[in-house]
Amino acid sequence: MKIKSLITAFFLVTQLSILFAQSPKHELRSTWLTTVWRLDWPSVTVPAATGTNDAERQVAIQQQKNELISIFEKLKAANMNAVYLQVRSMCDAFYQSSYEPWSAFVSANRGANPGYDPLSFAVEEAHKRGIELHAWLNPYRYSTSSTTHGELPTDYYYTHRNWLLAYDSYTKILNPGLPEVVLQIKKVVGEIVNNYDVDGVVFDDYFYAYGGTSAVLDSTAQRLYKPADKNLGDWRRENVNRMIKAVYDTIQSVKPFVKFGVSPFGTWTTDQVVATKEGIMLPAGVGATGNMYAEIYCDPIAWLKEGSVDYVSPQLYWTTYSSYPYGKLAPWWSDITNRFGKHFYSSHSISALTAASSAPALKITKSGFDQAKTHGLSTLELHMFSRKSLTKIARIPYATDFEPSEVALQVGFNRSSDVNDAPGSVFYAADKLINTSGFISYLKQNVFTQPALTPVIGWKTSANQSLVENISLSGQHLTWTYAGSNVRFAIYAVPTESRNDVSVFADAKYLLGMAYNKEFDVPATVSTSTHKIAVSVVDRYGNESSV
């Protein structure tokens, strides 16, 4: 038995040692920053104003701000370049809304002004660090409990009770079958995109409720709007699809550079008949997951086919070689999204992540990763998961524990499967990412070893950009001038001896980072005596000009 273990360990080491490479130049690296129930942020709410407690309120506001800055600093330290901030979880707002009340997760009372605008602050602080901010909204969810139901006279329960589908006394969603609901969601998204300099808008997987929706529940909407010859499932999917398309069109009419994505359940359907109609083969060797095509009426293939999303971020919340193998699902999703000319940014669960202190170094290349896939599946599986039993947690089976090297393998599958220079990873959730001992360092040293620009949205029309001018370094503070607006900048430091290499800007080797303003603090190891410093313009679609 000991000899077998030694052979297994030797084989594992040889497999892991080949997985070494530089990070790709374009890659989305984000996290879901959850505000519902204050799961990730903020840890405190701002007390309601009483006229005598302004100092107490200011302390709470500053604590919220400090916590958010700390999160962004840790994301930057891991070479991540985006954050998905939940700004509307239950028909409420973490921003100044004309349509819905302030969230009780930012203020002590629903509807109470927290004394500052969290979304405006978050955009400013993220952009200071070269991090994209995507506004994460739950389009339909209204309430899940008595404490989130809302008792304000302006809440939908009082102003538009007919808009709500009530699954029980407090579990309610906006009725997807009503045109008025679609219009309201359009207005909510349009206001955010108009008023805030967000880089993206993203929805998660809450459509019709998990567990099923009885035919009686939305019978009134069926009578008014469902064609007699259309079955109920198709009609409900069309309702969701219509909302997705309406939101996409709204964004295009306001700021087409704002990316729009949706994060559906990790599998599309379990029905091969449905897949065959679209000319799609379902991934082989995947256990029986839930059929969310039929349960919550979620059809991401329809969104991709219609071009009403820029990307999808399926919730592949399973480990690499489990019964629901990430190693098969990620390539399948990558192939499907590429077929429709859009992007696949996988959502990973790190809820079962253990501390990184003893994790082995693991770096990824496409060729090395393919070799490991071919020769090392069972060995890697046995090593990574000493306890592989899956349990049902919040609808989705998770591994009980896994090391950071599992995350590296998942990112490796994304990169290995990518064919359009647009891999992406979104980690759920931020608290686990930033507070798991050693994980930030592990990402920086082994996975995201260089900064990266976000992928290019190349199917949209964009103007050519001119060059920056007057680059100047004072101490470690870099500045430049540029006549245009609504752009970002990529900063490079090329060692003087490599200045004539025509490929120096082809990858991320010399990329220092991204800036939204015309200034950047370069590392202490960079100076004009040792490096040539270059700045390029990156438009909001991700297209990069000459340096």
mmCIF file of C-alpha atoms in Angstrom, residues 62-436:
data_model
loop_
_atom_site.group_PDB
_atom_site.id
_atom_site.type_symbol
_atom_site.label_atom_id
_atom_site.label_comp_id
_atom_site.label_asym_id
_atom_site.label_seq_id
_atom_site.Cartn_x
_atom_site.Cartn_y
_atom_site.Cartn_z
ATOM 1 C CA GLN A 62 -17.167 55.014 7.318
ATOM 2 C CA GLN A 63 -17.075 51.374 8.413
ATOM 3 C CA GLN A 64 -19.043 50.358 5.324
ATOM 4 C CA LYS A 65 -16.685 52.350 3.119
ATOM 5 C CA ASN A 66 -13.556 50.980 4.788
ATOM 6 C CA GLU A 67 -14.787 47.408 4.429
ATOM 7 C CA LEU A 68 -15.495 47.882 0.739
ATOM 8 C CA ILE A 69 -12.104 49.480 0.115
ATOM 9 C CA SER A 70 -10.449 46.553 1.894
ATOM 10 C CA ILE A 71 -12.285 44.082 -0.347
ATOM 11 C CA PHE A 72 -11.216 45.944 -3.480
ATOM 12 C CA GLU A 73 -7.615 46.128 -2.272
ATOM 13 C CA LYS A 74 -7.552 42.355 -1.809
ATOM 14 C CA LEU A 75 -9.056 41.774 -5.244
ATOM 15 C CA LYS A 76 -6.367 43.968 -6.744
ATOM 16 C CA ALA A 77 -3.696 42.103 -4.770
ATOM 17 C CA ALA A 78 -4.874 38.879 -6.423
ATOM 18 C CA ASN A 79 -4.632 40.462 -9.914
ATOM 19 C CA MET A 80 -8.413 40.375 -10.300
ATOM 20 C CA ASN A 81 -10.034 42.936 -12.564
ATOM 21 C CA ALA A 82 -13.785 42.998 -11.895
ATOM 22 C CA VAL A 83 -16.384 42.756 -9.139
ATOM 23 C CA TYR A 84 -20.090 41.876 -9.347
ATOM 24 C CA LEU A 85 -21.714 44.039 -6.659
ATOM 25 C CA GLN A 86 -25.266 43.093 -5.686
ATOM 26 C CA VAL A 87 -27.216 46.357 -5.801
ATOM 27 C CA ARG A 88 -30.814 45.083 -5.998
ATOM 28 C CA SER A 89 -31.638 41.821 -4.235
ATOM 29 C CA MET A 90 -35.324 42.131 -3.317
ATOM 30 C CA CYS A 91 -36.829 45.026 -5.242
ATOM 31 C CA ASP A 92 -34.701 47.366 -3.144
ATOM 32 C CA ALA A 93 -31.638 49.470 -3.842
ATOM 33 C CA PHE A 94 -28.043 50.112 -2.830
ATOM 34 C CA TYR A 95 -28.253 53.304 -4.893
ATOM 35 C CA GLN A 96 -30.517 56.312 -5.338
ATOM 36 C CA SER A 97 -33.568 54.828 -7.051
ATOM 37 C CA SER A 98 -36.663 56.528 -8.407
ATOM 38 C CA TYR A 99 -38.567 53.259 -8.348
ATOM 39 C CA GLU A 100 -37.637 51.242 -5.281
ATOM 40 C CA PRO A 101 -36.696 51.879 -1.620
ATOM 41 C CA TRP A 102 -33.261 51.878 -0.046
ATOM 42 C CA SER A 103 -32.319 48.360 1.016
ATOM 43 C CA ALA A 104 -32.609 47.278 4.631
ATOM 44 C CA PHE A 105 -29.226 45.629 4.122
ATOM 45 C CA VAL A 106 -27.485 49.000 3.862
ATOM 46 C CA SER A 107 -29.739 51.004 6.216
ATOM 47 C CA ALA A 108 -31.232 49.765 9.455
ATOM 48 C CA ASN A 109 -34.700 50.386 8.031
ATOM 49 C CA ARG A 110 -35.970 49.671 4.530
ATOM 50 C CA GLY A 111 -36.442 52.956 2.717
ATOM 51 C CA ALA A 112 -34.112 54.963 4.981
ATOM 52 C CA ASN A 113 -31.443 56.983 3.175
ATOM 53 C CA PRO A 114 -28.026 55.695 4.361
ATOM 54 C CA GLY A 115 -26.483 59.155 4.042
ATOM 55 C CA TYR A 116 -24.344 58.352 1.006
ATOM 56 C CA ASP A 117 -24.685 56.529 -2.299
ATOM 57 C CA PRO A 118 -23.032 53.080 -1.952
ATOM 58 C CA LEU A 119 -23.067 52.321 -5.696
ATOM 59 C CA SER A 120 -21.499 55.663 -6.605
ATOM 60 C CA PHE A 121 -18.831 55.146 -3.950
ATOM 61 C CA ALA A 122 -18.202 51.565 -5.100
ATOM 62 C CA VAL A 123 -17.787 52.560 -8.757
ATOM 63 C CA GLU A 124 -15.324 55.302 -7.829
ATOM 64 C CA GLU A 125 -13.231 53.072 -5.570
ATOM 65 C CA ALA A 126 -13.216 50.122 -7.969
ATOM 66 C CA HIS A 127 -12.141 52.323 -10.865
ATOM 67 C CA LYS A 128 -9.359 53.863 -8.765
ATOM 68 C CA ARG A 129 -7.874 50.378 -8.690
ATOM 69 C CA GLY A 130 -8.483 49.552 -12.329
ATOM 70 C CA ILE A 131 -11.319 47.165 -11.407
ATOM 71 C CA GLU A 132 -14.513 46.943 -13.438
ATOM 72 C CA LEU A 133 -17.765 47.165 -11.480
ATOM 73 C CA HIS A 134 -20.772 45.208 -12.714
ATOM 74 C CA ALA A 135 -24.125 45.946 -11.079
ATOM 75 C CA TRP A 136 -25.693 42.645 -9.990
ATOM 76 C CA LEU A 137 -29.492 42.619 -9.891
ATOM 77 C CA ASN A 138 -32.128 40.012 -9.091
ATOM 78 C CA PRO A 139 -34.788 40.908 -11.652
ATOM 79 C CA TYR A 140 -37.867 39.208 -10.146
ATOM 80 C CA ARG A 141 -37.285 38.402 -6.462
ATOM 81 C CA TYR A 142 -39.470 40.495 -4.148
ATOM 82 C CA SER A 143 -39.283 38.755 -0.762
ATOM 83 C CA THR A 144 -38.353 35.490 0.912
ATOM 84 C CA SER A 145 -39.381 36.067 4.532
ATOM 85 C CA SER A 146 -41.354 38.321 6.846
ATOM 86 C CA THR A 147 -38.290 40.495 7.430
ATOM 87 C CA THR A 148 -37.778 41.149 3.712
ATOM 88 C CA HIS A 149 -41.412 41.490 2.725
ATOM 89 C CA GLY A 150 -41.538 45.257 3.024
ATOM 90 C CA GLU A 151 -44.089 47.343 4.872
ATOM 91 C CA LEU A 152 -43.642 50.687 3.120
ATOM 92 C CA PRO A 153 -46.642 52.248 1.354
ATOM 93 C CA THR A 154 -44.439 52.478 -1.752
ATOM 94 C CA ASP A 155 -43.602 48.753 -1.794
ATOM 95 C CA TYR A 156 -45.053 46.759 -4.661
ATOM 96 C CA TYR A 157 -47.145 44.715 -2.219
ATOM 97 C CA TYR A 158 -49.189 47.870 -1.642
ATOM 98 C CA THR A 159 -48.828 49.757 -4.915
ATOM 99 C CA HIS A 160 -48.960 46.869 -7.407
ATOM 100 C CA ARG A 161 -50.028 43.753 -5.564
ATOM 101 C CA ASN A 162 -51.252 42.282 -8.839
ATOM 102 C CA TRP A 163 -47.619 42.267 -10.059
ATOM 103 C CA LEU A 164 -46.647 39.632 -7.483
ATOM 104 C CA LEU A 165 -46.752 35.858 -7.603
ATOM 105 C CA ALA A 166 -47.137 34.573 -4.020
ATOM 106 C CA TYR A 167 -45.656 31.103 -3.475
ATOM 107 C CA ASP A 168 -46.454 31.359 0.229
ATOM 108 C CA SER A 169 -47.156 34.172 2.694
ATOM 109 C CA TYR A 170 -43.765 35.804 2.184
ATOM 110 C CA THR A 171 -42.059 34.139 -0.796
ATOM 111 C CA LYS A 172 -43.011 36.370 -3.683
ATOM 112 C CA ILE A 173 -41.612 37.315 -7.086
ATOM 113 C CA LEU A 174 -42.603 39.823 -9.730
ATOM 114 C CA ASN A 175 -44.810 38.029 -12.243
ATOM 115 C CA PRO A 176 -42.733 37.422 -15.403
ATOM 116 C CA GLY A 177 -45.918 37.087 -17.466
ATOM 117 C CA LEU A 178 -46.956 40.731 -17.076
ATOM 118 C CA PRO A 179 -45.814 43.386 -19.589
ATOM 119 C CA GLU A 180 -45.911 45.972 -16.778
ATOM 120 C CA VAL A 181 -43.266 43.980 -14.898
ATOM 121 C CA VAL A 182 -40.995 43.848 -17.935
ATOM 122 C CA LEU A 183 -41.364 47.604 -18.339
ATOM 123 C CA GLN A 184 -40.524 48.192 -14.666
ATOM 124 C CA ILE A 185 -37.379 46.068 -14.846
ATOM 125 C CA LYS A 186 -36.357 47.970 -17.980
ATOM 126 C CA LYS A 187 -36.798 51.247 -16.088
ATOM 127 C CA VAL A 188 -34.781 50.015 -13.106
ATOM 128 C CA VAL A 189 -31.869 48.868 -15.264
ATOM 129 C CA GLY A 190 -32.051 51.947 -17.487
ATOM 130 C CA GLU A 191 -31.798 54.240 -14.475
ATOM 131 C CA ILE A 192 -28.688 52.472 -13.169
ATOM 132 C CA VAL A 193 -26.966 52.536 -16.550
ATOM 133 C CA ASN A 194 -27.892 56.188 -17.106
ATOM 134 C CA ASN A 195 -26.862 57.436 -13.681
ATOM 135 C CA TYR A 196 -23.807 55.351 -12.819
ATOM 136 C CA ASP A 197 -20.554 54.602 -14.613
ATOM 137 C CA VAL A 198 -20.939 50.837 -14.284
ATOM 138 C CA ASP A 199 -19.038 48.531 -16.617
ATOM 139 C CA GLY A 200 -21.694 45.847 -16.713
ATOM 140 C CA VAL A 201 -25.090 44.622 -15.556
ATOM 141 C CA VAL A 202 -25.550 41.004 -14.505
ATOM 142 C CA PHE A 203 -28.524 38.887 -13.390
ATOM 143 C CA ASP A 204 -28.284 35.654 -11.419
ATOM 144 C CA ASP A 205 -30.468 32.538 -11.649
ATOM 145 C CA TYR A 206 -33.669 33.633 -9.916
ATOM 146 C CA PHE A 207 -36.440 33.555 -12.525
ATOM 147 C CA TYR A 208 -39.613 31.605 -11.778
ATOM 148 C CA ALA A 209 -39.126 30.071 -8.334
ATOM 149 C CA TYR A 210 -37.102 26.931 -7.693
ATOM 150 C CA GLY A 211 -39.366 24.045 -6.771
ATOM 151 C CA GLY A 212 -41.874 24.751 -9.523
ATOM 152 C CA THR A 213 -44.766 27.124 -10.217
ATOM 153 C CA SER A 214 -48.291 25.734 -10.264
ATOM 154 C CA ALA A 215 -50.511 26.469 -13.249
ATOM 155 C CA VAL A 216 -52.984 28.150 -10.884
ATOM 156 C CA LEU A 217 -50.500 30.682 -9.555
ATOM 157 C CA ASP A 218 -50.276 32.790 -12.723
ATOM 158 C CA SER A 219 -53.620 31.816 -14.219
ATOM 159 C CA THR A 220 -54.752 35.431 -14.604
ATOM 160 C CA ALA A 221 -51.682 36.339 -16.666
ATOM 161 C CA GLN A 222 -52.163 33.173 -18.708
ATOM 162 C CA ARG A 223 -55.734 34.147 -19.506
ATOM 163 C CA LEU A 224 -54.667 37.626 -20.569
ATOM 164 C CA TYR A 225 -51.447 36.918 -22.438
ATOM 165 C CA LYS A 226 -50.804 33.244 -23.196
ATOM 166 C CA PRO A 227 -51.784 32.188 -26.729
ATOM 167 C CA ALA A 228 -54.194 29.276 -26.644
ATOM 168 C CA ASP A 229 -51.972 27.114 -28.825
ATOM 169 C CA LYS A 230 -48.812 27.588 -26.727
ATOM 170 C CA ASN A 231 -47.960 25.236 -23.885
ATOM 171 C CA LEU A 232 -47.344 26.678 -20.453
ATOM 172 C CA GLY A 233 -43.630 25.922 -20.292
ATOM 173 C CA ASP A 234 -42.878 27.579 -23.625
ATOM 174 C CA TRP A 235 -44.918 30.623 -22.655
ATOM 175 C CA ARG A 236 -43.119 31.045 -19.352
ATOM 176 C CA ARG A 237 -39.723 30.712 -21.015
ATOM 177 C CA GLU A 238 -40.756 33.314 -23.560
ATOM 178 C CA ASN A 239 -41.712 35.660 -20.712
ATOM 179 C CA VAL A 240 -38.214 35.412 -19.268
ATOM 180 C CA ASN A 241 -36.607 35.675 -22.706
ATOM 181 C CA ARG A 242 -38.669 38.775 -23.477
ATOM 182 C CA MET A 243 -37.447 40.450 -20.287
ATOM 183 C CA ILE A 244 -33.818 39.579 -21.034
ATOM 184 C CA LYS A 245 -34.129 41.009 -24.543
ATOM 185 C CA ALA A 246 -35.855 44.153 -23.254
ATOM 186 C CA VAL A 247 -33.048 44.784 -20.755
ATOM 187 C CA TYR A 248 -30.382 44.201 -23.397
ATOM 188 C CA ASP A 249 -32.068 46.618 -25.796
ATOM 189 C CA THR A 250 -32.365 49.213 -23.026
ATOM 190 C CA ILE A 251 -28.652 49.014 -22.292
ATOM 191 C CA GLN A 252 -27.796 49.250 -26.003
ATOM 192 C CA SER A 253 -29.883 52.401 -26.332
ATOM 193 C CA VAL A 254 -28.159 54.077 -23.376
ATOM 194 C CA LYS A 255 -24.560 52.829 -23.150
ATOM 195 C CA PRO A 256 -23.874 49.921 -25.496
ATOM 196 C CA PHE A 257 -20.407 49.441 -24.015
ATOM 197 C CA VAL A 258 -21.979 48.296 -20.741
ATOM 198 C CA LYS A 259 -21.767 44.500 -20.798
ATOM 199 C CA PHE A 260 -24.884 42.483 -20.004
ATOM 200 C CA GLY A 261 -24.666 38.929 -18.733
ATOM 201 C CA VAL A 262 -26.753 36.334 -16.943
ATOM 202 C CA SER A 263 -25.641 33.591 -14.563
ATOM 203 C CA PRO A 264 -27.935 30.603 -15.104
ATOM 204 C CA PHE A 265 -27.910 27.239 -13.376
ATOM 205 C CA GLY A 266 -24.865 25.126 -14.265
ATOM 206 C CA THR A 267 -26.696 22.866 -16.705
ATOM 207 C CA TRP A 268 -29.099 23.972 -19.400
ATOM 208 C CA THR A 269 -31.512 21.038 -19.639
ATOM 209 C CA THR A 270 -31.557 17.304 -19.017
ATOM 210 C CA ASP A 271 -33.893 16.690 -21.958
ATOM 211 C CA GLN A 272 -32.017 15.587 -25.083
ATOM 212 C CA VAL A 273 -35.186 16.082 -27.151
ATOM 213 C CA VAL A 274 -35.073 19.801 -26.274
ATOM 214 C CA ALA A 275 -31.358 19.940 -27.069
ATOM 215 C CA THR A 276 -31.769 18.109 -30.373
ATOM 216 C CA LYS A 277 -34.238 20.740 -31.570
ATOM 217 C CA GLU A 278 -31.383 23.242 -31.275
ATOM 218 C CA GLY A 279 -28.840 20.903 -32.849
ATOM 219 C CA ILE A 280 -27.001 20.526 -29.541
ATOM 220 C CA MET A 281 -25.660 17.413 -27.845
ATOM 221 C CA LEU A 282 -25.767 17.486 -24.062
ATOM 222 C CA PRO A 283 -22.451 16.810 -22.290
ATOM 223 C CA ALA A 284 -21.857 13.115 -21.695
ATOM 224 C CA GLY A 285 -20.940 11.701 -18.303
ATOM 225 C CA VAL A 286 -22.774 14.309 -16.236
ATOM 226 C CA GLY A 287 -25.009 13.203 -13.379
ATOM 227 C CA ALA A 288 -28.711 14.015 -13.252
ATOM 228 C CA THR A 289 -28.856 17.659 -12.216
ATOM 229 C CA GLY A 290 -32.033 19.670 -11.979
ATOM 230 C CA ASN A 291 -33.793 20.541 -15.241
ATOM 231 C CA MET A 292 -34.020 24.306 -14.811
ATOM 232 C CA TYR A 293 -35.249 24.680 -18.374
ATOM 233 C CA ALA A 294 -38.507 23.157 -17.113
ATOM 234 C CA GLU A 295 -38.415 24.121 -13.415
ATOM 235 C CA ILE A 296 -37.569 27.836 -13.409
ATOM 236 C CA TYR A 297 -38.003 28.370 -17.193
ATOM 237 C CA CYS A 298 -34.405 29.425 -17.741
ATOM 238 C CA ASP A 299 -33.211 29.104 -21.375
ATOM 239 C CA PRO A 300 -29.715 30.563 -21.857
ATOM 240 C CA ILE A 301 -29.455 28.997 -25.312
ATOM 241 C CA ALA A 302 -32.347 31.218 -26.400
ATOM 242 C CA TRP A 303 -30.536 34.333 -25.105
ATOM 243 C CA LEU A 304 -27.340 33.394 -26.917
ATOM 244 C CA LYS A 305 -29.231 32.526 -30.076
ATOM 245 C CA GLU A 306 -31.104 35.841 -30.060
ATOM 246 C CA GLY A 307 -27.987 37.834 -29.150
ATOM 247 C CA SER A 308 -29.626 39.339 -26.075
ATOM 248 C CA VAL A 309 -26.633 38.780 -23.769
ATOM 249 C CA ASP A 310 -22.935 39.549 -24.113
ATOM 250 C CA TYR A 311 -21.948 36.616 -21.970
ATOM 251 C CA VAL A 312 -23.272 33.855 -19.754
ATOM 252 C CA SER A 313 -21.743 32.861 -16.414
ATOM 253 C CA PRO A 314 -23.201 29.415 -15.640
ATOM 254 C CA GLN A 315 -23.016 28.389 -11.998
ATOM 255 C CA LEU A 316 -20.687 25.403 -12.318
ATOM 256 C CA TYR A 317 -20.666 24.835 -8.585
ATOM 257 C CA TRP A 318 -19.174 21.340 -8.719
ATOM 258 C CA THR A 319 -15.639 20.054 -8.499
ATOM 259 C CA THR A 320 -13.549 19.009 -11.457
ATOM 260 C CA TYR A 321 -14.024 15.251 -11.425
ATOM 261 C CA SER A 322 -17.206 14.891 -9.383
ATOM 262 C CA SER A 323 -20.425 13.293 -10.604
ATOM 263 C CA TYR A 324 -21.174 16.722 -12.051
ATOM 264 C CA PRO A 325 -17.735 17.201 -13.606
ATOM 265 C CA TYR A 326 -16.548 20.739 -14.029
ATOM 266 C CA GLY A 327 -13.993 19.311 -16.425
ATOM 267 C CA LYS A 328 -16.765 18.356 -18.844
ATOM 268 C CA LEU A 329 -19.268 21.146 -18.242
ATOM 269 C CA ALA A 330 -16.852 24.064 -18.704
ATOM 270 C CA PRO A 331 -15.667 22.943 -22.182
ATOM 271 C CA TRP A 332 -19.297 22.309 -23.175
ATOM 272 C CA TRP A 333 -20.365 25.831 -22.180
ATOM 273 C CA SER A 334 -17.300 27.341 -23.834
ATOM 274 C CA ASP A 335 -18.148 25.583 -27.093
ATOM 275 C CA ILE A 336 -21.799 26.646 -26.955
ATOM 276 C CA THR A 337 -21.136 30.317 -26.263
ATOM 277 C CA ASN A 338 -18.447 30.477 -28.932
ATOM 278 C CA ARG A 339 -20.904 28.933 -31.400
ATOM 279 C CA PHE A 340 -23.083 32.011 -30.919
ATOM 280 C CA GLY A 341 -20.162 34.450 -30.877
ATOM 281 C CA LYS A 342 -20.459 35.433 -27.214
ATOM 282 C CA HIS A 343 -18.397 34.911 -24.063
ATOM 283 C CA PHE A 344 -18.366 32.260 -21.341
ATOM 284 C CA TYR A 345 -17.278 33.461 -17.896
ATOM 285 C CA SER A 346 -17.687 30.537 -15.536
ATOM 286 C CA SER A 347 -19.050 30.986 -12.024
ATOM 287 C CA HIS A 348 -17.165 28.839 -9.507
ATOM 288 C CA SER A 349 -18.263 27.970 -5.995
ATOM 289 C CA ILE A 350 -15.475 28.291 -3.442
ATOM 290 C CA SER A 351 -17.814 27.698 -0.504
ATOM 291 C CA ALA A 352 -15.981 24.465 0.387
ATOM 292 C CA LEU A 353 -12.503 25.952 -0.056
ATOM 293 C CA THR A 354 -9.980 25.102 2.651
ATOM 294 C CA ALA A 355 -6.969 27.145 3.739
ATOM 295 C CA ALA A 356 -4.161 27.542 1.235
ATOM 296 C CA SER A 357 -1.279 27.186 3.695
ATOM 297 C CA SER A 358 -0.455 23.624 2.641
ATOM 298 C CA ALA A 359 -1.682 23.756 -0.926
ATOM 299 C CA PRO A 360 0.804 22.658 -3.587
ATOM 300 C CA ALA A 361 1.890 25.159 -6.213
ATOM 301 C CA LEU A 362 -0.053 24.645 -9.422
ATOM 302 C CA LYS A 363 0.226 26.721 -12.547
ATOM 303 C CA ILE A 364 -1.619 26.235 -15.783
ATOM 304 C CA THR A 365 -0.738 25.938 -19.452
ATOM 305 C CA LYS A 366 -2.955 24.767 -22.251
ATOM 306 C CA SER A 367 -0.589 22.026 -23.431
ATOM 307 C CA GLY A 368 0.333 20.889 -19.939
ATOM 308 C CA PHE A 369 -3.276 20.988 -18.823
ATOM 309 C CA ASP A 370 -4.379 18.888 -21.771
ATOM 310 C CA GLN A 371 -1.731 16.346 -20.843
ATOM 311 C CA ALA A 372 -2.977 16.212 -17.256
ATOM 312 C CA LYS A 373 -6.545 15.777 -18.493
ATOM 313 C CA THR A 374 -5.498 12.875 -20.690
ATOM 314 C CA HIS A 375 -3.292 10.975 -18.268
ATOM 315 C CA GLY A 376 -4.038 12.060 -14.743
ATOM 316 C CA LEU A 377 -7.762 12.129 -14.098
ATOM 317 C CA SER A 378 -8.122 9.396 -11.517
ATOM 318 C CA THR A 379 -4.931 10.281 -9.671
ATOM 319 C CA LEU A 380 -5.792 13.963 -9.482
ATOM 320 C CA GLU A 381 -9.287 13.088 -8.394
ATOM 321 C CA LEU A 382 -8.112 10.860 -5.551
ATOM 322 C CA HIS A 383 -5.584 13.438 -4.425
ATOM 323 C CA MET A 384 -7.855 16.469 -4.536
ATOM 324 C CA PHE A 385 -10.892 14.983 -2.841
ATOM 325 C CA SER A 386 -10.288 12.808 0.184
ATOM 326 C CA ARG A 387 -13.987 13.209 0.897
ATOM 327 C CA LYS A 388 -15.969 13.239 -2.322
ATOM 328 C CA SER A 389 -19.473 12.658 -0.977
ATOM 329 C CA LEU A 390 -21.839 15.283 -2.320
ATOM 330 C CA THR A 391 -24.574 16.902 -0.280
ATOM 331 C CA LYS A 392 -27.505 19.062 -1.211
ATOM 332 C CA ILE A 393 -26.854 22.631 -0.123
ATOM 333 C CA ALA A 394 -29.065 25.413 -1.457
ATOM 334 C CA ARG A 395 -30.245 23.317 -4.438
ATOM 335 C CA ILE A 396 -26.748 22.478 -5.697
ATOM 336 C CA PRO A 397 -24.362 19.659 -4.726
ATOM 337 C CA TYR A 398 -20.996 20.842 -3.453
ATOM 338 C CA ALA A 399 -17.829 19.009 -2.542
ATOM 339 C CA THR A 400 -17.322 18.942 1.204
ATOM 340 C CA ASP A 401 -13.750 20.293 1.145
ATOM 341 C CA PHE A 402 -11.162 21.030 -1.505
ATOM 342 C CA GLU A 403 -7.828 22.792 -1.742
ATOM 343 C CA PRO A 404 -7.008 25.895 -3.815
ATOM 344 C CA SER A 405 -5.379 23.644 -6.412
ATOM 345 C CA GLU A 406 -8.905 22.574 -7.399
ATOM 346 C CA VAL A 407 -9.655 26.213 -8.231
ATOM 347 C CA ALA A 408 -6.510 26.350 -10.355
ATOM 348 C CA LEU A 409 -7.655 23.256 -12.234
ATOM 349 C CA GLN A 410 -11.040 24.848 -12.919
ATOM 350 C CA VAL A 411 -9.438 28.045 -14.206
ATOM 351 C CA GLY A 412 -7.200 25.826 -16.305
ATOM 352 C CA PHE A 413 -10.216 24.181 -17.910
ATOM 353 C CA ASN A 414 -11.595 27.633 -18.753
ATOM 354 C CA ARG A 415 -8.350 28.646 -20.405
ATOM 355 C CA SER A 416 -7.818 25.325 -22.130
ATOM 356 C CA SER A 417 -11.341 25.382 -23.568
ATOM 357 C CA ASP A 418 -11.317 29.008 -24.677
ATOM 358 C CA VAL A 419 -10.989 29.714 -28.409
ATOM 359 C CA ASN A 420 -11.743 33.439 -28.607
ATOM 360 C CA ASP A 421 -9.291 35.063 -26.177
ATOM 361 C CA ALA A 422 -12.024 35.495 -23.587
ATOM 362 C CA PRO A 423 -11.719 33.111 -20.634
ATOM 363 C CA GLY A 424 -13.365 34.208 -17.432
ATOM 364 C CA SER A 425 -13.920 33.185 -13.813
ATOM 365 C CA VAL A 426 -16.358 34.608 -11.265
ATOM 366 C CA PHE A 427 -15.991 33.271 -7.722
ATOM 367 C CA TYR A 428 -18.862 32.820 -5.304
ATOM 368 C CA ALA A 429 -18.554 34.336 -2.852
ATOM 369 C CA ALA A 430 -16.330 37.288 -1.995
ATOM 370 C CA ASP A 431 -16.153 36.627 1.744
ATOM 371 C CA LYS A 432 -14.708 33.158 1.168
ATOM 372 C CA LEU A 433 -12.289 34.473 -1.445
ATOM 373 C CA ILE A 434 -10.780 37.215 0.665
ATOM 374 C CA ASN A 435 -10.913 35.541 4.084
ATOM 375 C CA THR A 436 -9.665 32.021 3.352
#
